Amino acid sequence: MKLINIIIFVVLLLIVSCNNAPNKITSKNDYNLYLNVDKNEMLQLTMEDYMFWKKKLEKEPDQFPYLAKVAASQSQLFNKTGEIELLIKAEKSLIKANKMTNYSKTSYLRSLARNYISQHRFKESLELLKKAERIGENLESTKKMLFDVHLELGNYKLAKSYLDAFGNDNNDFDYLIRLSKWSDHRGDLDAAIKYMEQAKVIAESSNLASTKQWVYTNLADYYGHAGKIKKSYNHYLKALEIDNNDAYAKKGIAWIVYSHEKNADEAMRILNSITAYYNAPDYYLLKAEIAEFKDDIDAREAAMKLYAEVVNNKLYGNMYNKYNVLIYAENQLKRSDALKIAKTEIENRPTPQSYDLLAWTYYNHGNVKGALKVMENHVVGKTFEPETLFHLAQIYKANGEIKKAKNLKKQLLESTFELGPLMAKNIQNI
């Protein structure tokens, strides 16, 4: 009888454990073939394109169209490798092309503006787009980019005015993806998904590989935010079918494996396969977070050291200011640096998210009243970003605004996948 009771107990324990475990969504069989790709065909094709235009430019250095082609290839190479030097080289090529045309060709102005967006130099991008708008050539393309930049700068009324100026054309891919972005900004995730799904139909009918890849990864992000993890996973896989080396899609799968399935070792294996060929500082931060989740202090410190070494490259400029503030704010020896960078971000990009960085720095300094004042003046009701709302909840709690903190806690518990297991633990303590 004792043996039977023990067997029954073990079976019941297994049933309970299975019921409590998160539903497994991923399968190594789905993505393993993308982790050890011997040949990066897309990168090779881009490199060949770059060399073709580079040689033509060397023969005829006064041909500014060749400069623009070289810059386009350099930008694509940056997207596929994460090497910041390539983005800066593309900038130099575009500056030269604009100088040769006396800053009169709007397509070149937009290309340089797009490069500055990638570098988080939004105000400089805006000036170029204003110039392109005054010239007037291909005005709709310029206005679409003006929407993008105004949204990044927190000029929301201006952004909306440009969005409205496009008209209400549900067959226009560029309009739909911006309407999706605007809906996400307003906190209407269902609408953001709906419009991106409409854009997906157009992308698939046009059958342009790069457009489909972009839509799939953006939809995957939205699905993840909405808790539709299976759909998110499937769309990252769709992107990888197009480009086997899509680092962003692989990172998305790594996040699902880590945040949803709590399989830290497998998530780390995926990330290691990415960082073997793709170099971007934030990947090391994710490695550090996963190591912390595993209580592997040595691995966490090693990843943070690699991040510091990579991001120390001055070519990154302000691209990683947000990450640096969040790291420095919690380091007593670096808090003055955090404050300085947060204020720089507000100067460059006065969005609610930038003000959140300042408030979070004040909070970590012990200035909880100052933190609350910044939040109330510049953040509350102006953003729906879960990380910002988590900071707001902590600041409310520190100021004795317990009811407000608890109300945010309910909302944050719905965003634990997006925020990750480490922050999920902190949410429980609000």
Short mmCIF file of N, CA, C and O in Angstrom, two decimals, residues 295-401:
data_model
loop_
_atom_site.label_atom_id
_atom_site.label_comp_id
_atom_site.label_asym_id
_atom_site.label_seq_id
_atom_site.Cartn_x
_atom_site.Cartn_y
_atom_site.Cartn_z
N ASP A 295 21.39 32.97 -11.80
CA ASP A 295 22.27 33.18 -10.63
C ASP A 295 23.73 32.88 -10.96
O ASP A 295 24.50 32.47 -10.09
N ASP A 296 24.10 33.10 -12.23
CA ASP A 296 25.49 32.90 -12.66
C ASP A 296 26.16 34.27 -12.66
O ASP A 296 26.19 34.97 -13.68
N ILE A 297 26.71 34.64 -11.52
CA ILE A 297 27.28 35.99 -11.34
C ILE A 297 28.46 36.22 -12.26
O ILE A 297 28.63 37.30 -12.84
N ASP A 298 29.32 35.19 -12.42
CA ASP A 298 30.51 35.34 -13.27
C ASP A 298 30.12 35.62 -14.73
O ASP A 298 30.71 36.49 -15.38
N ALA A 299 29.13 34.87 -15.22
CA ALA A 299 28.68 35.06 -16.61
C ALA A 299 28.05 36.44 -16.77
O ALA A 299 28.22 37.10 -17.80
N ARG A 300 27.32 36.88 -15.76
CA ARG A 300 26.70 38.21 -15.83
C ARG A 300 27.78 39.28 -15.91
O ARG A 300 27.71 40.19 -16.75
N GLU A 301 28.78 39.19 -15.06
CA GLU A 301 29.85 40.19 -15.06
C GLU A 301 30.61 40.18 -16.37
O GLU A 301 30.99 41.25 -16.89
N ALA A 302 30.83 39.00 -16.93
CA ALA A 302 31.54 38.89 -18.22
C ALA A 302 30.74 39.56 -19.33
O ALA A 302 31.30 40.29 -20.17
N ALA A 303 29.43 39.35 -19.33
CA ALA A 303 28.58 39.96 -20.36
C ALA A 303 28.53 41.48 -20.21
O ALA A 303 28.57 42.22 -21.19
N MET A 304 28.45 41.95 -18.96
CA MET A 304 28.41 43.39 -18.72
C MET A 304 29.74 44.04 -19.11
O MET A 304 29.76 45.17 -19.63
N LYS A 305 30.81 43.32 -18.91
CA LYS A 305 32.13 43.84 -19.31
C LYS A 305 32.22 43.96 -20.83
O LYS A 305 32.74 44.95 -21.36
N LEU A 306 31.70 42.96 -21.52
CA LEU A 306 31.71 43.01 -22.99
C LEU A 306 30.85 44.16 -23.49
O LEU A 306 31.22 44.86 -24.43
N TYR A 307 29.70 44.36 -22.85
CA TYR A 307 28.84 45.49 -23.22
C TYR A 307 29.60 46.80 -23.08
O TYR A 307 29.60 47.64 -23.99
N ALA A 308 30.26 46.98 -21.93
CA ALA A 308 30.99 48.22 -21.66
C ALA A 308 32.09 48.45 -22.69
O ALA A 308 32.30 49.57 -23.15
N GLU A 309 32.76 47.38 -23.08
CA GLU A 309 33.85 47.48 -24.05
C GLU A 309 33.33 47.89 -25.42
O GLU A 309 33.90 48.75 -26.09
N VAL A 310 32.22 47.26 -25.83
CA VAL A 310 31.67 47.55 -27.17
C VAL A 310 31.07 48.95 -27.23
O VAL A 310 31.33 49.73 -28.15
N VAL A 311 30.26 49.31 -26.20
CA VAL A 311 29.55 50.58 -26.22
C VAL A 311 30.49 51.76 -26.00
O VAL A 311 30.12 52.91 -26.26
N ASN A 312 31.69 51.48 -25.56
CA ASN A 312 32.68 52.54 -25.34
C ASN A 312 33.16 53.17 -26.65
O ASN A 312 33.78 54.23 -26.65
N ASN A 313 32.85 52.52 -27.76
CA ASN A 313 33.20 53.05 -29.08
C ASN A 313 32.45 54.37 -29.29
O ASN A 313 31.22 54.40 -29.32
N LYS A 314 33.17 55.46 -29.46
CA LYS A 314 32.56 56.79 -29.57
C LYS A 314 31.66 56.93 -30.79
O LYS A 314 30.82 57.83 -30.85
N LEU A 315 31.83 56.03 -31.77
CA LEU A 315 31.00 56.11 -32.97
C LEU A 315 29.52 55.86 -32.66
O LEU A 315 28.65 56.26 -33.42
N TYR A 316 29.23 55.21 -31.54
CA TYR A 316 27.83 54.98 -31.17
C TYR A 316 27.12 56.26 -30.76
O TYR A 316 25.89 56.31 -30.78
N GLY A 317 27.87 57.27 -30.40
CA GLY A 317 27.26 58.54 -30.03
C GLY A 317 26.22 58.38 -28.94
O GLY A 317 26.52 57.88 -27.85
N ASN A 318 24.97 58.76 -29.24
CA ASN A 318 23.89 58.70 -28.25
C ASN A 318 22.98 57.47 -28.42
O ASN A 318 21.93 57.40 -27.79
N MET A 319 23.39 56.53 -29.24
CA MET A 319 22.51 55.40 -29.59
C MET A 319 22.15 54.53 -28.39
O MET A 319 21.08 53.93 -28.35
N TYR A 320 23.03 54.46 -27.40
CA TYR A 320 22.79 53.58 -26.26
C TYR A 320 22.66 54.35 -24.95
O TYR A 320 22.88 53.81 -23.87
N ASN A 321 22.24 55.61 -25.06
CA ASN A 321 22.05 56.44 -23.86
C ASN A 321 21.05 55.82 -22.90
O ASN A 321 21.25 55.83 -21.68
N LYS A 322 19.94 55.33 -23.42
CA LYS A 322 18.91 54.75 -22.55
C LYS A 322 19.48 53.62 -21.71
O LYS A 322 19.29 53.58 -20.48
N TYR A 323 20.16 52.69 -22.36
CA TYR A 323 20.72 51.55 -21.64
C TYR A 323 21.74 52.01 -20.60
O TYR A 323 21.76 51.49 -19.48
N ASN A 324 22.56 52.97 -20.99
CA ASN A 324 23.59 53.45 -20.06
C ASN A 324 22.99 54.12 -18.83
O ASN A 324 23.47 53.92 -17.72
N VAL A 325 21.93 54.91 -19.02
CA VAL A 325 21.28 55.54 -17.87
C VAL A 325 20.74 54.48 -16.92
O VAL A 325 20.95 54.56 -15.69
N LEU A 326 20.06 53.48 -17.46
CA LEU A 326 19.48 52.44 -16.62
C LEU A 326 20.53 51.67 -15.85
O LEU A 326 20.32 51.28 -14.69
N ILE A 327 21.69 51.46 -16.47
CA ILE A 327 22.78 50.76 -15.79
C ILE A 327 23.43 51.66 -14.75
O ILE A 327 23.62 51.27 -13.59
N TYR A 328 23.76 52.89 -15.14
CA TYR A 328 24.47 53.81 -14.25
C TYR A 328 23.61 54.26 -13.08
O TYR A 328 24.13 54.51 -11.98
N ALA A 329 22.30 54.39 -13.28
CA ALA A 329 21.42 54.90 -12.22
C ALA A 329 21.47 54.01 -10.99
O ALA A 329 21.34 54.50 -9.86
N GLU A 330 21.69 52.71 -11.19
CA GLU A 330 21.71 51.78 -10.06
C GLU A 330 23.12 51.51 -9.55
O GLU A 330 23.31 50.69 -8.65
N ASN A 331 24.08 52.22 -10.12
CA ASN A 331 25.48 52.09 -9.68
C ASN A 331 25.87 53.37 -8.95
O ASN A 331 25.93 54.45 -9.55
N GLN A 332 26.11 53.28 -7.66
CA GLN A 332 26.35 54.46 -6.84
C GLN A 332 27.49 55.32 -7.38
O GLN A 332 27.46 56.55 -7.29
N LEU A 333 28.50 54.68 -7.95
CA LEU A 333 29.66 55.42 -8.45
C LEU A 333 29.39 56.09 -9.80
O LEU A 333 30.16 56.94 -10.23
N LYS A 334 28.30 55.70 -10.46
CA LYS A 334 28.01 56.20 -11.82
C LYS A 334 26.76 57.07 -11.88
O LYS A 334 26.33 57.45 -12.97
N ARG A 335 26.18 57.38 -10.75
CA ARG A 335 24.89 58.08 -10.76
C ARG A 335 24.99 59.49 -11.35
O ARG A 335 24.04 59.97 -11.97
N SER A 336 26.11 60.15 -11.15
CA SER A 336 26.26 61.49 -11.75
C SER A 336 26.31 61.38 -13.27
O SER A 336 25.80 62.24 -13.98
N ASP A 337 26.92 60.29 -13.77
CA ASP A 337 26.94 60.04 -15.22
C ASP A 337 25.53 59.78 -15.73
O ASP A 337 25.15 60.26 -16.81
N ALA A 338 24.76 59.03 -14.94
CA ALA A 338 23.38 58.74 -15.32
C ALA A 338 22.57 60.03 -15.45
O ALA A 338 21.81 60.21 -16.40
N LEU A 339 22.75 60.92 -14.51
CA LEU A 339 22.03 62.19 -14.51
C LEU A 339 22.40 63.03 -15.73
O LEU A 339 21.53 63.59 -16.41
N LYS A 340 23.67 63.06 -16.03
CA LYS A 340 24.16 63.84 -17.18
C LYS A 340 23.59 63.30 -18.49
O LYS A 340 23.12 64.06 -19.35
N ILE A 341 23.62 61.97 -18.64
CA ILE A 341 23.15 61.37 -19.88
C ILE A 341 21.63 61.53 -20.00
O ILE A 341 21.10 61.78 -21.10
N ALA A 342 20.91 61.38 -18.88
CA ALA A 342 19.46 61.54 -18.91
C ALA A 342 19.08 62.95 -19.39
O ALA A 342 18.15 63.12 -20.19
N LYS A 343 19.79 63.94 -18.91
CA LYS A 343 19.52 65.32 -19.32
C LYS A 343 19.87 65.53 -20.80
O LYS A 343 19.18 66.28 -21.50
N THR A 344 20.91 64.86 -21.26
CA THR A 344 21.27 64.91 -22.68
C THR A 344 20.15 64.31 -23.52
O THR A 344 19.80 64.86 -24.59
N GLU A 345 19.59 63.21 -23.07
CA GLU A 345 18.50 62.56 -23.81
C GLU A 345 17.28 63.48 -23.91
O GLU A 345 16.63 63.55 -24.95
N ILE A 346 16.99 64.19 -22.82
CA ILE A 346 15.85 65.13 -22.83
C ILE A 346 16.12 66.26 -23.81
O ILE A 346 15.22 66.69 -24.54
N GLU A 347 17.34 66.72 -23.85
CA GLU A 347 17.71 67.79 -24.78
C GLU A 347 17.58 67.31 -26.23
O GLU A 347 17.07 68.02 -27.10
N ASN A 348 18.02 66.08 -26.48
CA ASN A 348 17.99 65.54 -27.83
C ASN A 348 16.62 65.03 -28.26
O ASN A 348 16.27 65.05 -29.44
N ARG A 349 15.85 64.58 -27.27
CA ARG A 349 14.64 63.83 -27.59
C ARG A 349 13.67 63.93 -26.40
O ARG A 349 13.57 63.01 -25.60
N PRO A 350 12.96 65.04 -26.26
CA PRO A 350 12.14 65.29 -25.07
C PRO A 350 10.83 64.49 -25.05
O PRO A 350 9.73 65.05 -25.04
N THR A 351 10.95 63.17 -25.03
CA THR A 351 9.79 62.29 -24.99
C THR A 351 9.51 61.87 -23.55
O THR A 351 10.37 62.01 -22.67
N PRO A 352 8.33 61.30 -23.29
CA PRO A 352 8.06 60.77 -21.95
C PRO A 352 9.09 59.73 -21.51
O PRO A 352 9.46 59.69 -20.33
N GLN A 353 9.59 58.94 -22.46
CA GLN A 353 10.59 57.93 -22.12
C GLN A 353 11.90 58.56 -21.66
O GLN A 353 12.57 58.04 -20.76
N SER A 354 12.27 59.70 -22.27
CA SER A 354 13.49 60.40 -21.85
C SER A 354 13.32 60.98 -20.44
O SER A 354 14.23 60.91 -19.61
N TYR A 355 12.15 61.57 -20.18
CA TYR A 355 11.90 62.10 -18.84
C TYR A 355 11.84 60.98 -17.80
O TYR A 355 12.22 61.17 -16.64
N ASP A 356 11.37 59.81 -18.23
CA ASP A 356 11.37 58.65 -17.33
C ASP A 356 12.79 58.31 -16.87
O ASP A 356 13.02 57.96 -15.71
N LEU A 357 13.75 58.43 -17.78
CA LEU A 357 15.15 58.15 -17.42
C LEU A 357 15.63 59.11 -16.35
O LEU A 357 16.35 58.71 -15.41
N LEU A 358 15.23 60.38 -16.46
CA LEU A 358 15.61 61.37 -15.45
C LEU A 358 14.95 61.04 -14.11
O LEU A 358 15.61 61.06 -13.05
N ALA A 359 13.66 60.73 -14.15
CA ALA A 359 12.94 60.39 -12.92
C ALA A 359 13.52 59.15 -12.25
O ALA A 359 13.68 59.11 -11.02
N TRP A 360 13.87 58.15 -13.06
CA TRP A 360 14.43 56.91 -12.51
C TRP A 360 15.80 57.17 -11.87
O TRP A 360 16.15 56.56 -10.85
N THR A 361 16.56 58.07 -12.46
CA THR A 361 17.85 58.45 -11.87
C THR A 361 17.64 59.15 -10.53
O THR A 361 18.31 58.84 -9.54
N TYR A 362 16.70 60.10 -10.48
CA TYR A 362 16.38 60.77 -9.22
C TYR A 362 15.96 59.75 -8.16
O TYR A 362 16.37 59.81 -7.00
N TYR A 363 15.11 58.82 -8.57
CA TYR A 363 14.62 57.79 -7.64
C TYR A 363 15.78 57.00 -7.05
O TYR A 363 15.84 56.74 -5.84
N ASN A 364 16.71 56.60 -7.90
CA ASN A 364 17.86 55.83 -7.43
C ASN A 364 18.83 56.68 -6.62
O ASN A 364 19.64 56.14 -5.86
N HIS A 365 18.77 57.98 -6.78
CA HIS A 365 19.56 58.91 -5.96
C HIS A 365 18.92 59.10 -4.58
O HIS A 365 19.52 59.69 -3.70
N GLY A 366 17.68 58.62 -4.43
CA GLY A 366 16.96 58.84 -3.18
C GLY A 366 16.06 60.06 -3.21
O GLY A 366 15.38 60.38 -2.23
N ASN A 367 16.04 60.77 -4.36
CA ASN A 367 15.21 61.96 -4.50
C ASN A 367 13.84 61.53 -5.05
O ASN A 367 13.50 61.78 -6.21
N VAL A 368 13.05 60.88 -4.19
CA VAL A 368 11.79 60.30 -4.66
C VAL A 368 10.74 61.37 -4.97
O VAL A 368 9.91 61.19 -5.86
N LYS A 369 10.78 62.49 -4.26
CA LYS A 369 9.84 63.58 -4.54
C LYS A 369 10.14 64.23 -5.89
O LYS A 369 9.24 64.54 -6.66
N GLY A 370 11.44 64.44 -6.15
CA GLY A 370 11.84 64.99 -7.45
C GLY A 370 11.46 64.04 -8.58
O GLY A 370 11.02 64.48 -9.65
N ALA A 371 11.61 62.73 -8.34
CA ALA A 371 11.26 61.73 -9.34
C ALA A 371 9.76 61.78 -9.65
O ALA A 371 9.34 61.74 -10.82
N LEU A 372 8.94 61.90 -8.60
CA LEU A 372 7.49 61.95 -8.78
C LEU A 372 7.07 63.20 -9.54
O LEU A 372 6.19 63.16 -10.41
N LYS A 373 7.72 64.32 -9.25
CA LYS A 373 7.39 65.58 -9.93
C LYS A 373 7.65 65.47 -11.43
O LYS A 373 6.83 65.90 -12.25
N VAL A 374 8.79 64.88 -11.78
CA VAL A 374 9.12 64.70 -13.20
C VAL A 374 8.09 63.80 -13.87
O VAL A 374 7.59 64.08 -14.97
N MET A 375 7.75 62.70 -13.19
CA MET A 375 6.76 61.77 -13.74
C MET A 375 5.41 62.44 -13.96
O MET A 375 4.78 62.28 -15.01
N GLU A 376 4.94 63.18 -12.96
CA GLU A 376 3.62 63.81 -13.05
C GLU A 376 3.58 64.90 -14.13
O GLU A 376 2.56 65.08 -14.79
N ASN A 377 4.70 65.58 -14.32
CA ASN A 377 4.73 66.68 -15.30
C ASN A 377 4.94 66.21 -16.74
O ASN A 377 4.47 66.86 -17.68
N HIS A 378 5.66 65.10 -16.90
CA HIS A 378 6.10 64.75 -18.26
C HIS A 378 5.79 63.33 -18.70
O HIS A 378 6.00 63.01 -19.89
N VAL A 379 5.30 62.47 -17.82
CA VAL A 379 5.17 61.05 -18.17
C VAL A 379 3.75 60.52 -17.99
O VAL A 379 3.23 59.84 -18.89
N VAL A 380 3.14 60.81 -16.87
CA VAL A 380 1.83 60.22 -16.54
C VAL A 380 0.80 60.52 -17.63
O VAL A 380 0.60 61.67 -18.02
N GLY A 381 0.18 59.45 -18.15
CA GLY A 381 -0.84 59.59 -19.18
C GLY A 381 -0.32 59.85 -20.57
O GLY A 381 -1.11 60.01 -21.52
N LYS A 382 1.02 59.86 -20.73
CA LYS A 382 1.60 60.20 -22.04
C LYS A 382 2.33 59.03 -22.70
O LYS A 382 2.83 59.17 -23.82
N THR A 383 2.42 57.90 -22.01
CA THR A 383 3.06 56.73 -22.60
C THR A 383 2.46 55.49 -21.96
O THR A 383 1.97 55.53 -20.83
N PHE A 384 2.52 54.39 -22.71
CA PHE A 384 2.00 53.11 -22.22
C PHE A 384 3.08 52.05 -22.21
O PHE A 384 2.79 50.86 -22.13
N GLU A 385 4.35 52.49 -22.28
CA GLU A 385 5.48 51.55 -22.27
C GLU A 385 5.56 50.86 -20.91
O GLU A 385 5.65 51.53 -19.87
N PRO A 386 5.54 49.52 -20.87
CA PRO A 386 5.55 48.80 -19.59
C PRO A 386 6.74 49.13 -18.69
O PRO A 386 6.57 49.25 -17.48
N GLU A 387 7.92 49.29 -19.29
CA GLU A 387 9.10 49.59 -18.46
C GLU A 387 8.94 50.94 -17.76
O GLU A 387 9.26 51.08 -16.58
N THR A 388 8.42 51.93 -18.48
CA THR A 388 8.19 53.25 -17.89
C THR A 388 7.13 53.16 -16.79
O THR A 388 7.26 53.78 -15.73
N LEU A 389 6.07 52.39 -17.04
CA LEU A 389 5.01 52.24 -16.04
C LEU A 389 5.52 51.50 -14.80
O LEU A 389 5.07 51.78 -13.68
N PHE A 390 6.45 50.59 -14.98
CA PHE A 390 7.07 49.92 -13.84
C PHE A 390 7.84 50.93 -12.98
O PHE A 390 7.72 50.94 -11.75
N HIS A 391 8.60 51.80 -13.63
CA HIS A 391 9.33 52.84 -12.89
C HIS A 391 8.35 53.76 -12.16
O HIS A 391 8.58 54.12 -11.00
N LEU A 392 7.26 54.11 -12.83
CA LEU A 392 6.25 54.97 -12.22
C LEU A 392 5.64 54.31 -10.98
O LEU A 392 5.46 54.97 -9.95
N ALA A 393 5.36 53.01 -11.08
CA ALA A 393 4.80 52.28 -9.94
C ALA A 393 5.76 52.30 -8.75
O ALA A 393 5.34 52.51 -7.60
N GLN A 394 7.03 52.10 -9.02
CA GLN A 394 8.04 52.11 -7.95
C GLN A 394 8.13 53.50 -7.31
O GLN A 394 8.28 53.63 -6.09
N ILE A 395 8.03 54.52 -8.13
CA ILE A 395 8.12 55.89 -7.63
C ILE A 395 6.87 56.25 -6.82
O ILE A 395 6.95 56.90 -5.77
N TYR A 396 5.71 55.81 -7.29
CA TYR A 396 4.48 56.00 -6.51
C TYR A 396 4.62 55.35 -5.14
O TYR A 396 4.28 55.94 -4.11
N LYS A 397 5.09 54.13 -5.14
CA LYS A 397 5.22 53.37 -3.88
C LYS A 397 6.17 54.08 -2.92
O LYS A 397 5.88 54.21 -1.72
N ALA A 398 7.30 54.56 -3.45
CA ALA A 398 8.29 55.26 -2.60
C ALA A 398 7.73 56.55 -2.01
O ALA A 398 8.17 57.01 -0.96
N ASN A 399 6.72 57.14 -2.69
CA ASN A 399 6.11 58.38 -2.21
C ASN A 399 4.83 58.13 -1.41
O ASN A 399 4.09 59.08 -1.11
N GLY A 400 4.57 56.89 -1.10
CA GLY A 400 3.40 56.56 -0.29
C GLY A 400 2.10 56.53 -1.07
O GLY A 400 1.02 56.41 -0.49
N GLU A 401 2.18 56.63 -2.42
CA GLU A 401 0.98 56.57 -3.26
C GLU A 401 0.67 55.10 -3.58
O GLU A 401 0.75 54.65 -4.73
#
